[in-house]
Short mmCIF file of C-alpha atoms in Angstrom, two decimals:
data_model
loop_
_atom_site.label_atom_id
_atom_site.label_comp_id
_atom_site.label_asym_id
_atom_site.label_seq_id
_atom_site.Cartn_x
_atom_site.Cartn_y
_atom_site.Cartn_z
CA MET G 1 -18.71 -20.77 74.77
CA ASN G 2 -15.39 -22.27 74.62
CA ARG G 3 -14.96 -26.32 75.60
CA ALA G 4 -10.79 -26.60 76.26
CA ASN G 5 -8.52 -28.59 78.80
CA LEU G 6 -6.81 -26.50 81.27
CA ILE G 7 -3.63 -26.64 82.94
CA ASP G 8 -3.79 -24.68 86.22
CA LEU G 9 -1.31 -23.56 87.48
CA PHE G 10 -1.93 -22.42 90.59
CA THR G 11 -3.90 -25.43 91.93
CA SER G 12 -1.08 -28.34 89.44
CA SER G 13 -4.08 -29.98 87.53
CA ILE G 14 -5.53 -30.09 84.42
CA TYR G 15 -9.16 -30.47 84.25
CA GLU G 16 -11.73 -29.83 81.03
CA THR G 17 -13.63 -25.92 81.32
CA ALA G 18 -15.78 -23.76 79.33
CA TYR G 19 -14.02 -20.31 79.37
CA GLU G 20 -15.51 -17.09 76.90
CA ILE G 21 -13.71 -13.87 76.22
CA LYS G 22 -15.67 -10.54 77.10
CA ASP G 23 -14.17 -7.29 76.57
CA GLY G 24 -10.70 -8.10 76.36
CA HIS G 25 -10.69 -10.58 80.51
CA ILE G 26 -11.75 -14.76 80.31
CA PHE G 27 -14.73 -16.33 82.18
CA PHE G 28 -14.93 -20.33 82.99
CA SER G 29 -18.49 -20.79 83.31
CA GLU G 30 -17.68 -24.73 83.99
CA LYS G 31 -15.11 -27.15 85.17
CA LYS G 32 -14.66 -31.60 85.30
CA ALA G 33 -12.30 -33.47 86.02
CA GLY G 34 -9.73 -34.67 84.54
CA SER G 35 -8.92 -33.72 81.10
CA ASN G 36 -10.48 -34.41 77.30
CA ALA G 37 -8.66 -36.02 74.15
CA ASP G 38 -9.95 -34.84 71.45
CA LEU G 39 -9.66 -30.39 73.19
CA PRO G 40 -6.70 -28.23 72.86
CA TYR G 41 -4.94 -26.90 75.79
CA ILE G 42 -5.10 -24.24 76.77
CA LEU G 43 -2.15 -21.92 80.01
CA PRO G 44 -1.05 -18.91 79.91
CA GLY G 45 0.93 -17.20 77.37
CA PHE G 46 5.24 -17.63 78.45
CA ILE G 47 7.27 -14.44 80.04
CA ASP G 48 10.86 -14.41 79.56
CA ALA G 49 12.34 -12.99 81.44
CA HIS G 50 15.56 -10.25 80.90
CA VAL G 51 15.80 -9.14 76.99
CA HIS G 52 17.26 -6.33 75.55
CA ILE G 53 14.61 -6.36 72.73
CA GLU G 54 17.66 -3.54 70.67
CA SER G 55 19.80 -7.16 70.52
CA SER G 56 16.98 -8.86 68.46
CA MET G 57 18.30 -5.31 65.94
CA LEU G 58 14.18 -5.60 65.40
CA THR G 59 11.90 -2.78 66.65
CA PRO G 60 9.24 -3.83 70.31
CA PRO G 61 6.61 -4.04 67.46
CA GLN G 62 8.95 -6.59 64.80
CA PHE G 63 10.12 -8.35 67.58
CA ALA G 64 6.75 -9.00 69.45
CA ARG G 65 5.23 -9.59 66.12
CA MET G 66 7.68 -12.69 65.96
CA ALA G 67 7.57 -13.65 69.30
CA VAL G 68 4.15 -14.26 69.47
CA VAL G 69 4.59 -16.87 67.13
CA HIS G 70 5.74 -19.08 70.04
CA GLY G 71 3.59 -18.39 72.69
CA THR G 72 5.56 -15.16 74.27
CA ILE G 73 2.88 -12.94 75.81
CA GLY G 74 4.95 -10.23 77.22
CA SER G 75 9.39 -9.95 77.97
CA VAL G 76 10.90 -8.13 81.29
CA SER G 77 12.60 -6.03 78.66
CA ASP G 78 15.29 -4.46 79.40
CA PRO G 79 16.20 -0.37 77.25
CA HIS G 80 19.83 -0.20 77.86
CA GLU G 81 21.45 -0.26 74.27
CA ILE G 82 19.69 2.68 73.90
CA ALA G 83 19.78 3.87 76.44
CA ASN G 84 23.38 3.64 75.80
CA VAL G 85 23.31 5.67 72.36
CA LEU G 86 21.31 7.91 73.44
CA GLY G 87 19.67 8.28 76.90
CA ILE G 88 16.24 9.25 78.35
CA LYS G 89 15.12 10.19 74.73
CA GLY G 90 16.33 6.52 73.67
CA VAL G 91 14.36 4.44 76.97
CA GLU G 92 11.45 7.06 75.43
CA TYR G 93 11.40 5.86 71.68
CA MET G 94 11.54 2.32 73.37
CA ILE G 95 7.86 2.71 75.66
CA ARG G 96 6.35 5.07 71.75
CA GLU G 97 7.25 2.44 69.73
CA CYS G 98 6.06 -0.90 73.26
CA LYS G 99 2.33 0.79 72.55
CA ARG G 100 1.81 0.63 69.24
CA VAL G 101 1.73 -3.73 69.62
CA PRO G 102 -0.25 -5.68 71.63
CA PHE G 103 2.43 -7.33 74.45
CA LYS G 104 2.73 -6.39 77.34
CA PHE G 105 6.50 -5.10 77.62
CA CYS G 106 7.23 -4.43 80.72
CA LEU G 107 10.33 -2.37 80.75
CA GLY G 108 13.22 -1.40 82.95
CA ALA G 109 15.09 2.15 83.77
CA PRO G 110 19.18 1.21 82.49
CA SER G 111 20.46 1.60 85.84
CA CYS G 112 24.37 1.48 84.43
CA VAL G 113 24.45 4.01 81.66
CA PRO G 114 27.52 3.58 80.81
CA ALA G 115 28.05 1.27 82.70
CA THR G 116 32.15 1.33 83.69
CA ASN G 117 33.74 4.86 83.50
CA PHE G 118 36.54 3.56 81.22
CA GLU G 119 33.99 3.94 77.08
CA THR G 120 32.15 6.27 75.70
CA SER G 121 29.25 6.10 75.08
CA GLY G 122 26.73 8.10 74.06
CA ALA G 123 24.31 9.78 76.59
CA ARG G 124 24.43 8.79 80.36
CA LEU G 125 22.83 8.62 82.72
CA THR G 126 22.26 10.56 85.72
CA PRO G 127 20.36 9.09 88.83
CA ASN G 128 18.02 11.82 88.72
CA ASP G 129 17.06 11.10 85.06
CA ILE G 130 17.03 7.04 87.19
CA ASP G 131 13.95 8.45 89.66
CA TYR G 132 12.42 10.25 86.20
CA LEU G 133 12.04 6.67 84.62
CA LEU G 134 11.06 5.01 87.66
CA GLN G 135 7.86 7.40 87.68
CA LYS G 136 6.52 6.19 85.11
CA ASP G 137 3.81 2.87 84.95
CA GLU G 138 5.78 2.11 81.31
CA ILE G 139 8.95 1.21 83.81
CA GLY G 140 8.25 -1.26 86.37
CA TYR G 141 11.57 -1.90 87.59
CA LEU G 142 16.11 -0.91 87.78
CA ALA G 143 17.39 -3.24 84.98
CA GLU G 144 20.44 -4.88 85.89
CA MET G 145 22.61 -3.02 88.11
CA MET G 146 25.72 -4.50 86.11
CA ASN G 147 28.23 -2.41 88.10
CA PHE G 148 28.78 -4.47 90.85
CA PRO G 149 31.84 -3.02 91.73
CA GLY G 150 30.23 0.11 92.46
CA ILE G 151 28.18 -1.74 94.41
CA LEU G 152 30.48 -3.31 96.83
CA GLN G 153 32.96 -0.57 97.04
CA GLU G 154 29.67 1.47 98.31
CA ASP G 155 29.62 4.00 95.37
CA PRO G 156 26.75 7.39 95.89
CA ASP G 157 25.57 7.64 92.28
CA LEU G 158 24.98 3.98 92.43
CA ILE G 159 23.66 3.53 96.25
CA LYS G 160 21.42 6.99 95.62
CA ILE G 161 20.37 4.89 92.02
CA LEU G 162 18.54 2.15 94.08
CA ASN G 163 17.18 3.65 96.44
CA HIS G 164 15.11 5.51 94.16
CA ALA G 165 14.58 1.72 92.75
CA LYS G 166 13.24 1.83 96.54
CA LYS G 167 11.04 4.83 97.07
CA HIS G 168 9.56 3.80 93.71
CA ARG G 169 8.21 0.14 95.46
CA LYS G 170 10.79 -1.41 91.90
CA PRO G 171 12.90 -4.35 91.96
CA VAL G 172 15.75 -4.96 91.28
CA ASP G 173 17.67 -6.89 88.75
CA GLY G 174 21.26 -8.06 89.27
CA HIS G 175 24.24 -9.01 86.88
CA ALA G 176 27.40 -9.95 88.81
CA PRO G 177 29.21 -13.07 86.79
CA GLY G 178 31.13 -15.07 88.83
CA LEU G 179 30.21 -12.92 92.11
CA ARG G 180 30.85 -15.41 94.81
CA GLY G 181 30.72 -15.63 98.62
CA ASP G 182 30.68 -12.39 100.57
CA ASP G 183 31.19 -10.58 97.95
CA ALA G 184 27.95 -12.07 95.99
CA LYS G 185 26.26 -11.77 99.97
CA LYS G 186 26.99 -8.29 100.44
CA TYR G 187 25.88 -7.00 96.85
CA ILE G 188 22.59 -9.05 97.05
CA SER G 189 21.44 -7.91 100.06
CA PHE G 190 21.55 -3.79 98.59
CA GLY G 191 17.79 -5.25 97.59
CA ILE G 192 19.42 -7.33 94.31
CA SER G 193 16.54 -9.08 93.93
CA THR G 194 17.42 -11.82 89.66
CA ASP G 195 19.91 -12.17 88.80
CA HIS G 196 21.02 -13.79 84.68
CA GLU G 197 24.46 -13.74 84.84
CA CYS G 198 25.04 -17.55 86.87
CA PHE G 199 27.35 -19.83 84.84
CA THR G 200 27.60 -22.90 87.03
CA TYR G 201 24.69 -24.38 88.81
CA GLU G 202 27.58 -23.61 92.60
CA GLU G 203 27.20 -20.41 91.67
CA ALA G 204 23.25 -20.39 91.49
CA LEU G 205 22.75 -22.87 94.04
CA GLU G 206 24.12 -19.60 96.41
CA LYS G 207 23.10 -16.27 95.36
CA ILE G 208 19.33 -18.43 95.57
CA GLY G 209 21.00 -18.84 99.53
CA TYR G 210 21.69 -14.72 99.88
CA GLY G 211 18.00 -14.49 99.02
CA ALA G 212 17.74 -13.40 94.89
CA LYS G 213 15.56 -15.72 91.79
CA ILE G 214 18.05 -17.13 89.85
CA LEU G 215 16.58 -16.67 85.55
CA ILE G 216 18.44 -19.50 83.84
CA ARG G 217 19.38 -17.69 80.33
CA GLU G 218 19.82 -19.13 76.92
CA GLY G 219 20.63 -16.76 74.74
CA CYS G 220 22.30 -16.82 70.68
CA ALA G 221 25.75 -16.98 73.34
CA ALA G 222 25.19 -17.24 76.60
CA ARG G 223 24.19 -20.77 77.42
CA ASN G 224 24.03 -21.42 80.80
CA PHE G 225 20.01 -23.80 79.97
CA ASP G 226 22.44 -27.03 80.71
CA ALA G 227 24.16 -26.09 83.80
CA LEU G 228 21.33 -24.15 86.09
CA ILE G 229 18.00 -26.75 84.39
CA PRO G 230 19.40 -29.06 87.82
CA LEU G 231 17.97 -26.93 90.32
CA PHE G 232 14.04 -27.45 89.03
CA LYS G 233 14.30 -30.20 91.58
CA LEU G 234 15.55 -27.64 94.73
CA PHE G 235 13.90 -23.99 93.92
CA PRO G 236 11.15 -24.12 91.50
CA GLU G 237 9.93 -21.28 93.60
CA LYS G 238 13.23 -19.53 92.77
CA LEU G 239 13.51 -20.02 88.98
CA MET G 240 12.09 -18.15 85.22
CA PHE G 241 13.21 -18.72 81.67
CA CYS G 242 14.87 -15.53 79.73
CA SER G 243 17.22 -15.74 76.91
CA ASP G 244 18.90 -11.74 77.35
CA ASP G 245 19.51 -11.97 73.79
CA LYS G 246 17.97 -12.84 70.69
CA HIS G 247 18.88 -12.30 67.25
CA PRO G 248 16.57 -12.90 64.52
CA ASP G 249 17.15 -15.92 62.65
CA MET G 250 16.56 -18.41 65.93
CA LEU G 251 13.68 -15.93 67.28
CA ALA G 252 12.12 -16.88 63.95
CA LYS G 253 12.78 -21.23 65.56
CA GLY G 254 11.43 -20.17 68.65
CA HIS G 255 11.27 -18.75 72.27
CA ILE G 256 10.42 -19.40 75.43
CA ASN G 257 8.83 -22.54 73.89
CA LEU G 258 11.49 -23.81 73.66
CA LEU G 259 12.71 -24.14 77.12
CA VAL G 260 10.20 -24.90 78.62
CA LYS G 261 10.46 -28.61 75.84
CA ARG G 262 13.71 -29.45 77.48
CA ALA G 263 13.01 -29.07 80.18
CA LEU G 264 10.17 -31.03 80.21
CA GLU G 265 11.91 -33.39 78.00
CA LEU G 266 14.45 -34.05 81.36
CA GLY G 267 11.07 -34.65 83.44
CA HIS G 268 10.87 -31.39 85.86
CA ASP G 269 7.35 -31.66 86.73
CA ILE G 270 5.01 -29.59 84.35
CA PHE G 271 3.59 -27.48 86.57
CA ASP G 272 7.38 -26.21 88.03
CA VAL G 273 8.22 -25.37 84.72
CA LEU G 274 5.27 -23.70 83.51
CA ARG G 275 5.09 -21.29 86.88
CA ALA G 276 9.61 -20.22 86.05
CA ALA G 277 8.28 -19.45 82.56
CA CYS G 278 4.43 -17.76 83.06
CA VAL G 279 3.95 -17.21 86.20
CA HIS G 280 6.49 -16.30 88.20
CA PRO G 281 8.12 -13.06 86.58
CA VAL G 282 4.56 -11.79 86.08
CA GLU G 283 4.35 -11.79 90.03
CA HIS G 284 7.90 -10.82 90.06
CA TYR G 285 7.94 -7.47 88.55
CA GLN G 286 3.70 -7.37 88.86
CA MET G 287 2.23 -6.91 85.11
CA LYS G 288 -0.13 -6.28 84.75
CA THR G 289 -0.53 -9.52 82.37
CA GLY G 290 -3.48 -12.32 82.24
CA LEU G 291 -2.52 -15.67 84.48
CA LEU G 292 -6.68 -17.63 83.39
CA ARG G 293 -7.59 -16.71 86.82
CA GLU G 294 -11.49 -16.26 86.50
CA GLY G 295 -11.62 -12.37 85.34
CA ASP G 296 -8.65 -12.01 84.54
CA GLN G 297 -7.04 -10.79 81.26
CA ALA G 298 -7.34 -13.43 78.27
CA ASP G 299 -3.69 -13.72 78.04
CA PHE G 300 -2.60 -16.91 77.43
CA ILE G 301 -1.97 -19.93 74.42
CA GLU G 302 -3.14 -22.59 72.97
CA ILE G 303 -1.63 -26.11 71.87
CA ASP G 304 -1.86 -29.03 71.12
CA ASN G 305 -1.32 -31.56 74.26
CA PRO G 306 2.00 -31.60 76.55
CA GLU G 307 3.99 -34.39 75.27
CA ASN G 308 4.52 -32.99 71.73
CA PHE G 309 3.86 -28.70 73.38
CA ASN G 310 3.68 -27.64 70.12
CA ILE G 311 2.22 -23.39 69.96
CA GLN G 312 -1.46 -23.33 68.15
CA LYS G 313 -2.52 -19.91 68.84
CA THR G 314 -1.89 -17.12 70.98
CA TYR G 315 -4.19 -13.91 72.25
CA ILE G 316 -3.33 -11.73 74.21
CA ASN G 317 -6.08 -9.25 75.76
CA GLY G 318 -8.84 -11.71 74.60
CA VAL G 319 -7.51 -10.76 70.76
CA LEU G 320 -5.91 -13.83 68.38
CA VAL G 321 -2.27 -12.70 67.09
CA ALA G 322 -0.88 -16.05 66.46
CA GLU G 323 -2.77 -19.26 64.96
CA ASN G 324 -0.17 -21.99 63.49
CA GLY G 325 3.07 -20.34 63.19
CA GLU G 326 1.12 -16.82 61.82
CA SER G 327 1.92 -13.70 63.63
CA LYS G 328 -1.03 -11.77 63.14
CA ILE G 329 0.44 -8.17 64.06
CA PRO G 330 0.70 -6.45 61.39
CA ASP G 331 4.26 -5.24 59.69
CA LEU G 332 4.92 -2.41 61.45
CA ARG G 333 7.39 0.85 60.50
CA SER G 334 8.99 2.82 63.19
CA PRO G 335 10.55 6.60 62.88
CA HIS G 336 14.43 5.72 62.59
CA LEU G 337 16.86 8.08 65.52
CA ASN G 338 20.75 7.92 65.43
CA ASN G 339 24.63 8.57 66.81
CA PHE G 340 26.24 8.51 64.81
CA THR G 341 29.58 11.10 64.29
CA CYS G 342 32.73 8.84 62.49
CA LYS G 343 35.08 9.63 60.20
CA PRO G 344 36.29 5.85 57.52
CA THR G 345 39.32 4.40 58.66
CA GLN G 346 43.09 3.77 57.60
CA PRO G 347 44.77 0.24 57.70
CA SER G 348 47.40 2.59 59.31
CA ASP G 349 44.95 3.02 62.29
CA PHE G 350 44.72 -1.46 63.66
CA GLU G 351 48.44 -1.87 63.07
CA ILE G 352 50.31 -2.88 66.67
CA SER G 353 53.36 -2.22 67.04
CA LEU G 354 56.31 -4.67 69.36
CA PRO G 355 57.97 -1.62 72.10
CA GLU G 356 61.74 -2.75 71.75
CA GLY G 357 62.89 -4.89 75.31
CA LYS G 358 59.39 -6.90 74.72
CA SER G 359 58.83 -10.63 73.91
CA THR G 360 54.98 -11.54 74.71
CA VAL G 361 51.88 -9.77 73.77
CA LYS G 362 48.67 -10.60 75.59
CA VAL G 363 45.76 -12.33 73.89
CA ILE G 364 42.26 -12.00 74.92
CA GLU G 365 40.26 -15.06 74.12
CA ALA G 366 36.79 -15.61 73.52
CA ILE G 367 34.96 -18.65 74.55
CA ASP G 368 32.23 -20.07 72.68
CA GLY G 369 28.82 -20.32 74.22
CA GLN G 370 29.81 -17.35 77.52
CA LEU G 371 30.21 -14.09 77.62
CA ILE G 372 33.39 -14.28 80.46
CA THR G 373 37.05 -14.72 78.15
CA ARG G 374 40.23 -15.53 78.94
CA GLU G 375 43.46 -14.24 78.62
CA THR G 376 45.67 -15.85 77.73
CA VAL G 377 49.43 -14.47 76.19
CA TRP G 378 51.25 -15.25 72.95
CA SER G 379 55.34 -14.58 71.47
CA PRO G 380 54.54 -12.22 68.31
CA ASP G 381 57.59 -13.79 65.31
CA THR G 382 58.50 -10.73 63.81
CA ASP G 383 61.21 -8.93 62.72
CA SER G 384 60.37 -4.91 61.99
CA GLY G 385 58.20 -4.10 64.75
CA ILE G 386 55.10 -4.80 63.24
CA ILE G 387 52.22 -7.99 64.75
CA SER G 388 50.82 -9.85 62.36
CA THR G 389 47.92 -11.66 63.41
CA ASP G 390 48.71 -16.07 62.37
CA THR G 391 45.64 -17.70 61.48
CA GLU G 392 46.84 -20.70 63.40
CA LYS G 393 47.75 -20.76 65.60
CA ASP G 394 44.20 -18.66 65.82
CA ILE G 395 45.92 -14.88 66.95
CA LEU G 396 44.21 -12.91 65.75
CA LYS G 397 43.24 -8.47 65.65
CA ILE G 398 40.31 -6.81 67.92
CA ALA G 399 39.66 -3.47 67.43
CA VAL G 400 37.04 -0.77 69.23
CA ILE G 401 36.05 2.84 66.87
CA ASN G 402 34.82 5.49 68.86
CA ARG G 403 31.43 6.34 66.87
CA TYR G 404 31.20 9.79 69.28
CA ARG G 405 33.86 11.30 68.30
CA GLU G 406 37.53 11.69 66.28
CA ALA G 407 39.63 9.32 68.84
CA PRO G 408 42.75 7.24 68.35
CA VAL G 409 41.74 3.25 67.79
CA SER G 410 42.09 1.00 69.95
CA VAL G 411 43.34 -2.49 69.32
CA ALA G 412 44.02 -5.45 71.25
CA LEU G 413 45.07 -9.27 70.07
CA VAL G 414 42.38 -11.61 70.45
CA LYS G 415 41.94 -16.17 70.24
CA GLY G 416 39.11 -18.19 69.60
CA PHE G 417 37.24 -16.36 66.36
CA GLY G 418 38.89 -19.17 64.25
CA ILE G 419 38.87 -16.65 61.28
CA LYS G 420 41.39 -18.09 58.74
CA GLY G 421 41.02 -14.36 56.33
CA GLY G 422 39.14 -11.71 56.07
CA ALA G 423 37.19 -9.09 59.03
CA ILE G 424 33.47 -9.46 60.78
CA ALA G 425 32.49 -5.41 62.07
CA SER G 426 29.03 -4.60 63.92
CA SER G 427 28.14 -1.26 65.57
CA VAL G 428 26.20 -3.64 68.37
CA ALA G 429 29.86 -3.88 70.81
CA HIS G 430 27.33 -3.57 74.38
CA ASP G 431 26.58 -1.63 76.38
CA SER G 432 28.10 1.50 74.53
CA HIS G 433 28.43 0.77 71.33
CA ASN G 434 31.09 1.99 69.49
CA ILE G 435 32.29 -0.41 66.04
CA ILE G 436 34.04 -3.55 67.04
CA VAL G 437 35.81 -5.36 64.05
CA VAL G 438 37.93 -8.45 64.79
CA GLY G 439 40.35 -9.21 61.44
CA THR G 440 43.29 -11.40 59.35
CA ASP G 441 44.57 -7.98 58.25
CA ASP G 442 44.39 -4.51 58.84
CA LYS G 443 42.67 -4.12 54.96
CA SER G 444 39.67 -6.40 55.81
CA MET G 445 39.59 -4.20 59.54
CA SER G 446 39.64 -0.57 57.60
CA GLU G 447 36.54 -2.43 54.97
CA ALA G 448 34.53 -3.91 57.03
CA ALA G 449 34.76 -1.18 59.52
CA ASN G 450 33.94 1.83 56.97
CA GLU G 451 31.21 -0.21 55.65
CA ILE G 452 29.85 0.42 58.95
CA ILE G 453 30.34 3.92 59.41
CA ARG G 454 28.62 4.59 55.42
CA ASN G 455 26.24 2.43 56.58
CA LYS G 456 25.80 4.53 59.78
CA GLY G 457 25.35 1.43 61.96
CA GLY G 458 24.52 -2.65 61.48
CA LEU G 459 26.52 -5.47 61.36
CA ALA G 460 29.42 -5.95 58.03
CA ALA G 461 32.06 -9.35 56.45
CA HIS G 462 34.37 -8.07 54.26
CA PHE G 463 36.58 -11.24 52.67
CA GLN G 464 39.05 -11.74 49.44
CA ASN G 465 37.72 -7.96 48.15
CA ARG G 466 33.35 -8.98 48.93
CA ILE G 467 31.04 -7.10 51.33
CA HIS G 468 28.58 -8.68 52.50
CA SER G 469 26.21 -6.30 55.53
CA ILE G 470 22.69 -5.40 57.16
CA SER G 471 21.89 -2.12 57.41
CA LEU G 472 20.87 -0.60 60.88
CA PRO G 473 19.41 2.55 61.06
CA ILE G 474 17.55 2.94 64.57
CA GLY G 475 20.21 3.79 67.15
CA GLY G 476 22.99 1.69 64.99
CA ILE G 477 21.36 -0.78 65.83
CA MET G 478 18.21 -2.49 65.13
CA THR G 479 15.83 -2.08 62.79
CA ASP G 480 12.17 -1.61 61.04
CA GLY G 481 12.05 -4.73 58.52
CA ASP G 482 9.66 -7.21 58.38
CA GLY G 483 11.96 -9.66 61.29
CA TYR G 484 11.66 -12.27 59.19
CA GLU G 485 13.48 -10.74 56.03
CA VAL G 486 16.50 -9.23 58.06
CA GLY G 487 16.21 -12.92 59.90
CA ASN G 488 17.37 -14.01 57.20
CA GLN G 489 19.67 -12.05 56.03
CA TYR G 490 21.84 -12.17 59.32
CA ALA G 491 21.79 -15.65 59.19
CA PHE G 492 23.31 -15.75 55.12
CA LEU G 493 26.03 -13.21 56.40
CA ASP G 494 26.37 -15.78 60.13
CA GLN G 495 26.82 -18.88 56.95
CA CYS G 496 29.13 -16.70 55.31
CA VAL G 497 31.22 -16.22 58.00
CA LYS G 498 31.17 -19.69 59.34
CA ARG G 499 32.02 -20.82 55.57
CA GLU G 500 33.74 -18.72 53.85
CA MET G 501 35.81 -17.04 56.52
CA GLY G 502 36.29 -20.20 58.52
CA CYS G 503 34.78 -18.88 61.69
CA THR G 504 34.33 -21.54 63.98
CA LEU G 505 31.88 -19.57 66.68
CA ARG G 506 28.40 -20.68 67.40
CA SER G 507 27.76 -16.88 66.84
CA PRO G 508 30.48 -15.16 65.76
CA PHE G 509 28.76 -11.46 65.42
CA MET G 510 26.55 -11.58 69.41
CA THR G 511 30.10 -12.98 70.23
CA LEU G 512 32.01 -10.21 69.14
CA SER G 513 29.42 -7.88 70.42
CA PHE G 514 30.01 -8.96 74.04
CA MET G 515 34.45 -8.46 74.12
CA ALA G 516 33.29 -4.87 74.71
CA LEU G 517 31.77 -5.80 78.55
CA LEU G 518 33.98 -4.74 80.54
CA VAL G 519 31.43 -5.56 83.67
CA ILE G 520 32.49 -9.80 82.32
CA PRO G 521 35.57 -10.94 83.50
CA SER G 522 38.01 -11.41 81.97
CA LEU G 523 40.00 -9.42 79.56
CA LYS G 524 38.22 -7.35 77.44
CA ILE G 525 38.79 -4.53 75.47
CA SER G 526 37.10 -0.65 75.49
CA ASP G 527 37.80 2.26 72.78
CA LEU G 528 39.93 3.68 75.15
CA GLY G 529 42.13 0.54 75.59
CA LEU G 530 42.85 -3.00 76.83
CA PHE G 531 41.09 -3.83 80.31
CA ASN G 532 41.44 -6.71 83.28
CA THR G 533 37.57 -6.53 84.71
CA HIS G 534 38.74 -7.80 88.02
CA GLU G 535 41.00 -4.89 88.93
CA PHE G 536 38.90 -3.14 86.97
CA SER G 537 41.10 -1.13 84.94
CA PHE G 538 43.15 -0.73 81.45
CA ILE G 539 46.78 -3.14 81.12
CA SER G 540 49.07 -3.08 78.98
CA MET G 541 48.88 -5.79 76.24
CA PHE G 542 52.85 -6.38 76.02
CA GLU G 543 55.01 -8.02 79.12
#
């Protein structure tokens, strides 16, 4: 028999209790009013309410191995990254890998593969494919409906997909950054139940009013905690926490536990905060996860006290999976599969010629800590007709290379990265995961891209004739290497880009990965050209 202080999220009380674990379930034998300072505290484990496991660059076993250390016992995981590369085969790969570890994965059926028809992906999921996936017990929901313009236009295939989710009685995740007013109301009326893309308090309030639940996101690139955390004062029952994307170096430092601690430090009610972190995702997605009720599966964490909130132990199905910062999930290797057909580039592939009679060009402006971009204009100073970068004004080149078939390189201009020399490249480029590269000169861009091609996926930085890289051989977006080692490699690469190359962004590679995401405002680039998300069409970069 074990003794602890139970943080009971259903009665909003804390009391001393005795408990035992039998056959993976928890049972309580007594209850004493008040807490005992000499005993640890137990509470349900944390759930990341929206994350792409692939964006950690780790396989599900490696992700789980790191997450449990921070008290995370499950996640609501959208596998649309691997689906964009490998289709149903990729989703089924994730299902198999998730089953290899004691972690409560709730996988979604990717709703928009590809996210739009304005890019080249490695696969396409039809409404019938989505119906097939939603029939699986491992698939708990319809993943984020990214193509909100298609919903507003009542695209027949998207309506079929929504109807499949309704038929199988599975919730639908939303994705509508900046959508307001009647458009937001119409979008949510189609059965959209959540949104993790709100970046202002006012937007979130409006969407709650239309019936959506709000996921407070704090990832590596998009960080909306500060803007949205005041929602706890009015609508705590409508909230959950998520990371969306979490690189391994950041996952080594913390997960949902950090958001809980920040919320408590701001004075928000402990029961409201913990219900958002533990209970609401389980109830909303009907996860098979225990919540420390009599006879529940023994999925819980032990902390020192509510003031410090240090995670001491994590249990899943009654098994101790982490203790005092050390994971007990084994370091598992996974089978490799990929979809990568691409010949090496040449520096000339990245040239931009200024047409006769044109004097200004449109430039993508990246915003640190946000997925959205702005559109700005620049007047290049050129006599030869060939546009060069201007590092003094932070005007660099950006390019997307089709990894699935031979095609011309798509090139444009970008600012906000602050790179003073060299280039960075990645095949983690949402959502189709073509190769994306930003740099100051054509040779460096070609070298960085070619390192990705040699590795058939990964991250790379080329600077002063030196190259550093991380290989991602699974789908070109994941590795089955030890997550902590990958985290160290990533941290080293990240620091090289910042210290040696001068990049001013908090997460250069994460920001880079979203420059090709055409469903996020306002100016992006795909392998087919420069794209205006407000007009939802390709545009010329020249004015």
